[in-house]
mmCIF file of C-alpha atoms in Angstrom:
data_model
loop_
_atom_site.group_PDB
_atom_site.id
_atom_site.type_symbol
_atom_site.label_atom_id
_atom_site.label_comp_id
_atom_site.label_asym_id
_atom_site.label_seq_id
_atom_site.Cartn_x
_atom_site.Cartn_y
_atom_site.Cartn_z
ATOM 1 C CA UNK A 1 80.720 115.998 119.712
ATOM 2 C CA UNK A 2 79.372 112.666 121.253
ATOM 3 C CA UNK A 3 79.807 109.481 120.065
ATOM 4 C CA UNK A 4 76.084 108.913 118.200
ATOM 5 C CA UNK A 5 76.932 112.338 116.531
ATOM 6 C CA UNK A 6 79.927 111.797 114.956
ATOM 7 C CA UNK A 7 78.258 108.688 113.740
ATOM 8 C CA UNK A 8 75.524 110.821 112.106
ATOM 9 C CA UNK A 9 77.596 113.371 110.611
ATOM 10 C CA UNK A 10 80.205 110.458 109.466
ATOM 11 C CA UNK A 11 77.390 107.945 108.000
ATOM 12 C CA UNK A 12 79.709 105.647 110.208
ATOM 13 C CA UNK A 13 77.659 103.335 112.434
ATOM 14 C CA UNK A 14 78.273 103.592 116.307
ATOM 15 C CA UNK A 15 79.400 99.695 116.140
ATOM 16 C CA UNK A 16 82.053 100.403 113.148
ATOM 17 C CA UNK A 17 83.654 103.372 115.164
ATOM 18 C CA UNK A 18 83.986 101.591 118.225
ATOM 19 C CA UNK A 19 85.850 98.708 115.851
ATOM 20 C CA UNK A 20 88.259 101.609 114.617
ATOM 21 C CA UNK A 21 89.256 102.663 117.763
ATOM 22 C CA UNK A 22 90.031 99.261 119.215
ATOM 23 C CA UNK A 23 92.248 98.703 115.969
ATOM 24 C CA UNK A 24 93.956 101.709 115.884
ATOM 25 C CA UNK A 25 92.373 103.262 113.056
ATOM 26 C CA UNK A 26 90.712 105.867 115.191
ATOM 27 C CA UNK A 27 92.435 107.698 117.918
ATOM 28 C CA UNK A 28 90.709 107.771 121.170
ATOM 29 C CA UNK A 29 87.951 111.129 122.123
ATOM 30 C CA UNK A 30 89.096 113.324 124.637
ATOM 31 C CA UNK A 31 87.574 111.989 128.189
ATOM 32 C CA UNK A 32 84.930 113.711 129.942
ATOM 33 C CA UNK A 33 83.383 111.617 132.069
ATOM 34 C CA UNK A 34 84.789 107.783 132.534
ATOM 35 C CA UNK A 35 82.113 106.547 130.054
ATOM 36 C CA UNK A 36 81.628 109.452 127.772
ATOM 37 C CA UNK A 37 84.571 111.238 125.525
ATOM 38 C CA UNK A 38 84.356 114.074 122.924
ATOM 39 C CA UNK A 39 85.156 113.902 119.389
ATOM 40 C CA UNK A 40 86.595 116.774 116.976
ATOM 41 C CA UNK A 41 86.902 117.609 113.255
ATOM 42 C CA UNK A 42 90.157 115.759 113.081
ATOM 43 C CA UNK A 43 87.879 112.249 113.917
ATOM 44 C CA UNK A 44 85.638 113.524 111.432
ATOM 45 C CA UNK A 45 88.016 113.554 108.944
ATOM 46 C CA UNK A 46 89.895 110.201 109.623
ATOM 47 C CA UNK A 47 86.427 108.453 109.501
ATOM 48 C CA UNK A 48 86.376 109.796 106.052
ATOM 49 C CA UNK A 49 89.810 108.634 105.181
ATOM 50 C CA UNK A 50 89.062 105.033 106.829
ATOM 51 C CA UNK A 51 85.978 105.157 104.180
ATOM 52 C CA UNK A 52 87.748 105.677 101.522
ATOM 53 C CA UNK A 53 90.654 103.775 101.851
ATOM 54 C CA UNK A 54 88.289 100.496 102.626
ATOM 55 C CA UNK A 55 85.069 101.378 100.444
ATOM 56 C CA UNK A 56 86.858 102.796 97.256
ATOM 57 C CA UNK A 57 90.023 101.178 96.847
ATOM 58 C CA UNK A 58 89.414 97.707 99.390
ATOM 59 C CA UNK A 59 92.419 97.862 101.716
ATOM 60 C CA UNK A 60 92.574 96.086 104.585
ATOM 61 C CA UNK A 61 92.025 96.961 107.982
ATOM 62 C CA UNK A 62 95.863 95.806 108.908
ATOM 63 C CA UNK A 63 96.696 97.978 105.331
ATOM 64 C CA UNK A 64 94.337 100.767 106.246
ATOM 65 C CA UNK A 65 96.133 100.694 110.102
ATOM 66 C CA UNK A 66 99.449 100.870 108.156
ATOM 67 C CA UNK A 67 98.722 103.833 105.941
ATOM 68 C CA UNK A 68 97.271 106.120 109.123
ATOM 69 C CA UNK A 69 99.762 105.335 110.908
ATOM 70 C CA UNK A 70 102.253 107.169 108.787
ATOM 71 C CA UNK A 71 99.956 110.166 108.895
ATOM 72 C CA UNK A 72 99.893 110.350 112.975
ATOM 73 C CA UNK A 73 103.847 109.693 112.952
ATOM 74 C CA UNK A 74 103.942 112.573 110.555
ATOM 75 C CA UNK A 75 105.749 110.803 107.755
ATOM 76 C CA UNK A 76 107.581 112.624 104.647
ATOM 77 C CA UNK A 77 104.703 113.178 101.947
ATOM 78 C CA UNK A 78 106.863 111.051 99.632
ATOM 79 C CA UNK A 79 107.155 107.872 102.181
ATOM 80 C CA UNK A 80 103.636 108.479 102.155
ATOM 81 C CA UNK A 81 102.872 108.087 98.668
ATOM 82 C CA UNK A 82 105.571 105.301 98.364
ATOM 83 C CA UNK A 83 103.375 103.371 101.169
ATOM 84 C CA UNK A 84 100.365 103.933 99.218
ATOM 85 C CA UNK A 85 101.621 102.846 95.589
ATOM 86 C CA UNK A 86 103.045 99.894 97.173
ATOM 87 C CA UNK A 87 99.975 98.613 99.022
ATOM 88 C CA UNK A 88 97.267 99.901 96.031
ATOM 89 C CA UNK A 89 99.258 98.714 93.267
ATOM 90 C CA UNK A 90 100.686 95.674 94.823
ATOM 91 C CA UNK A 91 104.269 96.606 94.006
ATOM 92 C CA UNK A 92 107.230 94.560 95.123
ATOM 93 C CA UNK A 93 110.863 95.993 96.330
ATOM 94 C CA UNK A 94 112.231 97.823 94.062
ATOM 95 C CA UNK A 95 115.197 96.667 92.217
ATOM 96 C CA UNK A 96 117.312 98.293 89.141
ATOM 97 C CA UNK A 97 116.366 98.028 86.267
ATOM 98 C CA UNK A 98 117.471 94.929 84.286
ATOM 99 C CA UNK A 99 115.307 95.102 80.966
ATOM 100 C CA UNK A 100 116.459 97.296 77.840
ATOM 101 C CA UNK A 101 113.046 97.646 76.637
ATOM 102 C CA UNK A 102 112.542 99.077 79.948
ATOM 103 C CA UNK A 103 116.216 101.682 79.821
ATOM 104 C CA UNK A 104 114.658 102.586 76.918
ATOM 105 C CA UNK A 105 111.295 103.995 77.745
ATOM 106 C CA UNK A 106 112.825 105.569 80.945
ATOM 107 C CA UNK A 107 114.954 107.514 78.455
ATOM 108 C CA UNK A 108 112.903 108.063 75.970
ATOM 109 C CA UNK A 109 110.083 109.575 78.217
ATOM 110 C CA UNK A 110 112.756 111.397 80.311
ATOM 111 C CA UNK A 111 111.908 109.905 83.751
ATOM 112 C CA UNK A 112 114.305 109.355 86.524
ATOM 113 C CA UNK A 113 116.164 106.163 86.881
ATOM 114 C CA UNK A 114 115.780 104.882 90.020
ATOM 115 C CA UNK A 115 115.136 101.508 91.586
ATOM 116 C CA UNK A 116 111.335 101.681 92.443
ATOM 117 C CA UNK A 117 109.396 99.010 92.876
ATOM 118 C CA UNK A 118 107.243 100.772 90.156
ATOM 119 C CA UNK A 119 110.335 99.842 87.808
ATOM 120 C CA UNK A 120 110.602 96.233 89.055
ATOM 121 C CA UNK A 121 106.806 95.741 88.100
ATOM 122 C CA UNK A 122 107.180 97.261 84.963
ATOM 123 C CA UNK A 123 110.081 94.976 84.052
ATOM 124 C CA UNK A 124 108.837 91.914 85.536
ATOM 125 C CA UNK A 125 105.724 92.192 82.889
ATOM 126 C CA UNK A 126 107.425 93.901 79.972
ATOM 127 C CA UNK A 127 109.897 90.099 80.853
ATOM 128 C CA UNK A 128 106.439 88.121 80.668
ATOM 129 C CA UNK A 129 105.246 90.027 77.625
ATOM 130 C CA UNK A 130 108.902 88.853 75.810
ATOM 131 C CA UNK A 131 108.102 85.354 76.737
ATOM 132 C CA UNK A 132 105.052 85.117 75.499
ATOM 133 C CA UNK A 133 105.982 86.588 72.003
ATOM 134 C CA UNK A 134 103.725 89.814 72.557
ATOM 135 C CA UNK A 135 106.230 92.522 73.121
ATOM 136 C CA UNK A 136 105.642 96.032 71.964
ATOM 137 C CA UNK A 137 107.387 98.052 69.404
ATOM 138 C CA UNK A 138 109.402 100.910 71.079
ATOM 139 C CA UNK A 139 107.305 103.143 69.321
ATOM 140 C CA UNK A 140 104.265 101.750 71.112
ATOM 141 C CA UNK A 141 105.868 101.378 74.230
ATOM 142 C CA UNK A 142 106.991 105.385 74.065
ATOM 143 C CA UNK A 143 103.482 106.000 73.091
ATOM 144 C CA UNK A 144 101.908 104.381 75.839
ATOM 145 C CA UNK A 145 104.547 105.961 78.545
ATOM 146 C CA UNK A 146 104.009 109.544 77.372
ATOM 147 C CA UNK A 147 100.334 109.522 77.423
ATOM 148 C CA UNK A 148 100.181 107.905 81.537
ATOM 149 C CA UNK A 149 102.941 110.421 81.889
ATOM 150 C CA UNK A 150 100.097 113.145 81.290
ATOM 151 C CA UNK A 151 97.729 111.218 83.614
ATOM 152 C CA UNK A 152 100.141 110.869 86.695
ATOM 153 C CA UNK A 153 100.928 114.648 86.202
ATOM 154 C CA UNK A 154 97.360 115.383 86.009
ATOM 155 C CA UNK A 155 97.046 112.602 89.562
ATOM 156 C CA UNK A 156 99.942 113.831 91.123
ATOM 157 C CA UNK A 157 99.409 117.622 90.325
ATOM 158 C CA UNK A 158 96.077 116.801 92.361
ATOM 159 C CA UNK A 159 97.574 115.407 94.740
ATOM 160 C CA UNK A 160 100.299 118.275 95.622
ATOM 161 C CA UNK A 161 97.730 120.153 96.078
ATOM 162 C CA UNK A 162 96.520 118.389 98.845
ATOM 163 C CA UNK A 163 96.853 120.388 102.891
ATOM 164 C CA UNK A 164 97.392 117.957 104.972
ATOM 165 C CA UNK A 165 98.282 114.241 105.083
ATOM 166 C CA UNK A 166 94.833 113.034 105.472
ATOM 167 C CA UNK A 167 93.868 114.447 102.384
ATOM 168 C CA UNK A 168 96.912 113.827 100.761
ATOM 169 C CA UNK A 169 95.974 109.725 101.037
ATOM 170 C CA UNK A 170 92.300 110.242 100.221
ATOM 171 C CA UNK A 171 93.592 112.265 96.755
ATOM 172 C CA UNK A 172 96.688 109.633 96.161
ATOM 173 C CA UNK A 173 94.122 106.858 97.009
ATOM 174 C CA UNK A 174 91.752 107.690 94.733
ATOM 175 C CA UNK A 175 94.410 108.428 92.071
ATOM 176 C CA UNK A 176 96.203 105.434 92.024
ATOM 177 C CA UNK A 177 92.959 103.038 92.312
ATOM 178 C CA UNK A 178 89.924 104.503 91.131
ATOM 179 C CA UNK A 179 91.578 106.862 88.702
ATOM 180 C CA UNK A 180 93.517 104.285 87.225
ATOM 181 C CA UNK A 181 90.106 102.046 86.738
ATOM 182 C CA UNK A 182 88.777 105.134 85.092
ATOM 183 C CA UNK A 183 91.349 105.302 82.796
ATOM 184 C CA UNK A 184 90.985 101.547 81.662
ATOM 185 C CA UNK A 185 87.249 102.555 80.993
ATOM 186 C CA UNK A 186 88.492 104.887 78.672
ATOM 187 C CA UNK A 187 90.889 103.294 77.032
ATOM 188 C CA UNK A 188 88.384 100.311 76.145
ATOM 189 C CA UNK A 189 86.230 102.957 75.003
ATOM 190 C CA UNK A 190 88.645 104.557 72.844
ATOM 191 C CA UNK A 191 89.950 101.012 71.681
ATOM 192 C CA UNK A 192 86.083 100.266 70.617
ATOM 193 C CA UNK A 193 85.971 103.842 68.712
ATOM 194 C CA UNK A 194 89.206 103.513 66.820
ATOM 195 C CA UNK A 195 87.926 99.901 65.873
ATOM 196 C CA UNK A 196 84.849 101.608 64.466
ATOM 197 C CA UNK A 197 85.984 104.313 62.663
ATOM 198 C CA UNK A 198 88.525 102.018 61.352
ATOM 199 C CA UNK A 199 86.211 98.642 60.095
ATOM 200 C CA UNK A 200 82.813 100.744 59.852
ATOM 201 C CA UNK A 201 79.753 101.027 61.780
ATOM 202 C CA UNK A 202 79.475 98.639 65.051
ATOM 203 C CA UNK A 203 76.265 96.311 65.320
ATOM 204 C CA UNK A 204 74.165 97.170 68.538
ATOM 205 C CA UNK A 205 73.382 94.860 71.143
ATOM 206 C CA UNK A 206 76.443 92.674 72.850
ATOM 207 C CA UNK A 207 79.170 90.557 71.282
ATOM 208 C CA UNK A 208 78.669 86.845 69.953
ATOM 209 C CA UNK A 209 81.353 86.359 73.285
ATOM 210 C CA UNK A 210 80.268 88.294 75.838
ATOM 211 C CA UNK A 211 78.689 86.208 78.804
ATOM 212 C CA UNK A 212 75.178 85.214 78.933
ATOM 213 C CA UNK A 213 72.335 87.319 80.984
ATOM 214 C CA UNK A 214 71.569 85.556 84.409
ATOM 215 C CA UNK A 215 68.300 83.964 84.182
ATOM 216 C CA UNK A 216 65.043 84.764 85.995
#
C-alpha cells in the first residue's frame, strides 16, 4: 500500500509517519520507484503499537524507540515485559530484598524471591510508609498482595496469550498502565461503598473538599 493509504487505514497522518520512520519507530517501505515505497500489514500493525504506547500509556518517543526495538531484535518475551514494567512503572534496578515486612508478603503470598526492581519499589515505599508511622498490619498487607495477585494473573494470563511481540507490548502496555488506572477506579469505588454501607446513606452532590467548578 502507498504512503497516503496506510495513513488512512492507520488514522496516522502522512506528516507523523514520515516522523516515525526518521526516528526509528517505523521501518522503512519496500522501494519501488526512488520516491515511492510500499507498505505491508506488519507497518500497519507497528503504527498501531506506536499509538498505543504514546496515546494510552504516554511514553516517549526515545522510550517508545526503546521498546520496538526489542521487538525487531527479537528479544525473549520476558526481557520484553521486564523493559516494559521498567519504563511504565518507573521501576529502578532491582536489588534484594532488605525489608521484613516485605520477606513476609513474598512468603506469605507464595511469590518468587528474586531481586526485581518490582521488589526494590515495593520496599523503598513499604521503608517510606515505616517512616511516616503509616505501616500496614501484615494482615492488610497479605490482603492487599493476594487480591493484585488475581489481577496480574488475570493481566498476565492476557498477555500470554498474545502471538507475536507486537501484540504482546500493546496487551502488557495496556495491562500495566491503563489496567492498573482501572483498578484504582475501582478500588476508590469500592472504598466509597464500604464507607457507605458502613456509616449509612452518602449525601449527593460533591464533598465539602473537593475542588471548586471552573467558572464561566
Amino acid at each position: 500500500m502507498k504512503l497516503s493509504e496506510l495513513s488512512d487505514r492507520s488514522g496516522t497522518p502522512v506528516p507523523t509517519i514520515k516522523f516515525y520512520l526518521r526516528e526509528g519507530l517505523l521501518r522503512p517501505g519496500k522501494p519501488v520507484t526512488a520516491t515511492l515505497a510500499d507498505y505491508g500489514p506488519a507497518h500497519l500493525t507497528r503504527l498501531g503499537t506506536i499509538s498505543t504506547l504514546r496515546r494510552a500509556v504516554g511514553l516517549s518517543v526515545a522510550q517508545v524507540r526503546a521498546v520496538v526495538g526489542l521487538i525487531d531484535e527479537g528479544a525473549d518475551r520476558i526481557e520484553v515485559m521486564k523493559a516494559l514494567q521498567a519504563v511504565i512503572q518507573r521501576l529502578d534496578a532491582p536489588r534484594p530484598g532488605r525489608t521484613a515486612a516485605g520477606n513476609q508478603v513474598v512468603a506469605a503470598v507464595g511469590w518468587p524471591d528474586v531481586p526485581t526492581g518490582a521488589r526494590a519499589a515495593l520496599d523503598a515505599h513499604l521503608e517510606a510508609m515505616a517512616a511516616l508511622g503509616v505501616m500496614p498490619t501484615d494482615a492488610q498487607l497479605t490482603a492487599y498482595a493476594r487480591a493484585v495477585d488475581d489481577i496480574a494473573a488475570a493481566d498476565v494470563a492476557n498477555a500470554v496469550e498474545a502471538e507475536d511481540l507486537e501484540e504482546l507490548v500493546v496487551r502488557a502496555a495496556v495491562g500495566m498502565h491503563m489496567n492498573a488506572e482501572l483498578v484504582q477506579r475501582l478500588l476508590a469505588l469500592a472504598q466509597t461503598s464500604r464507607s457507605i454501607m458502613s456509616y449509612g446513606r452518602a449525601a449527593p452532590g460533591p464533598s465539602r473538599l473537593s475542588p471548586p467548578a471552573p467558572g464561566p
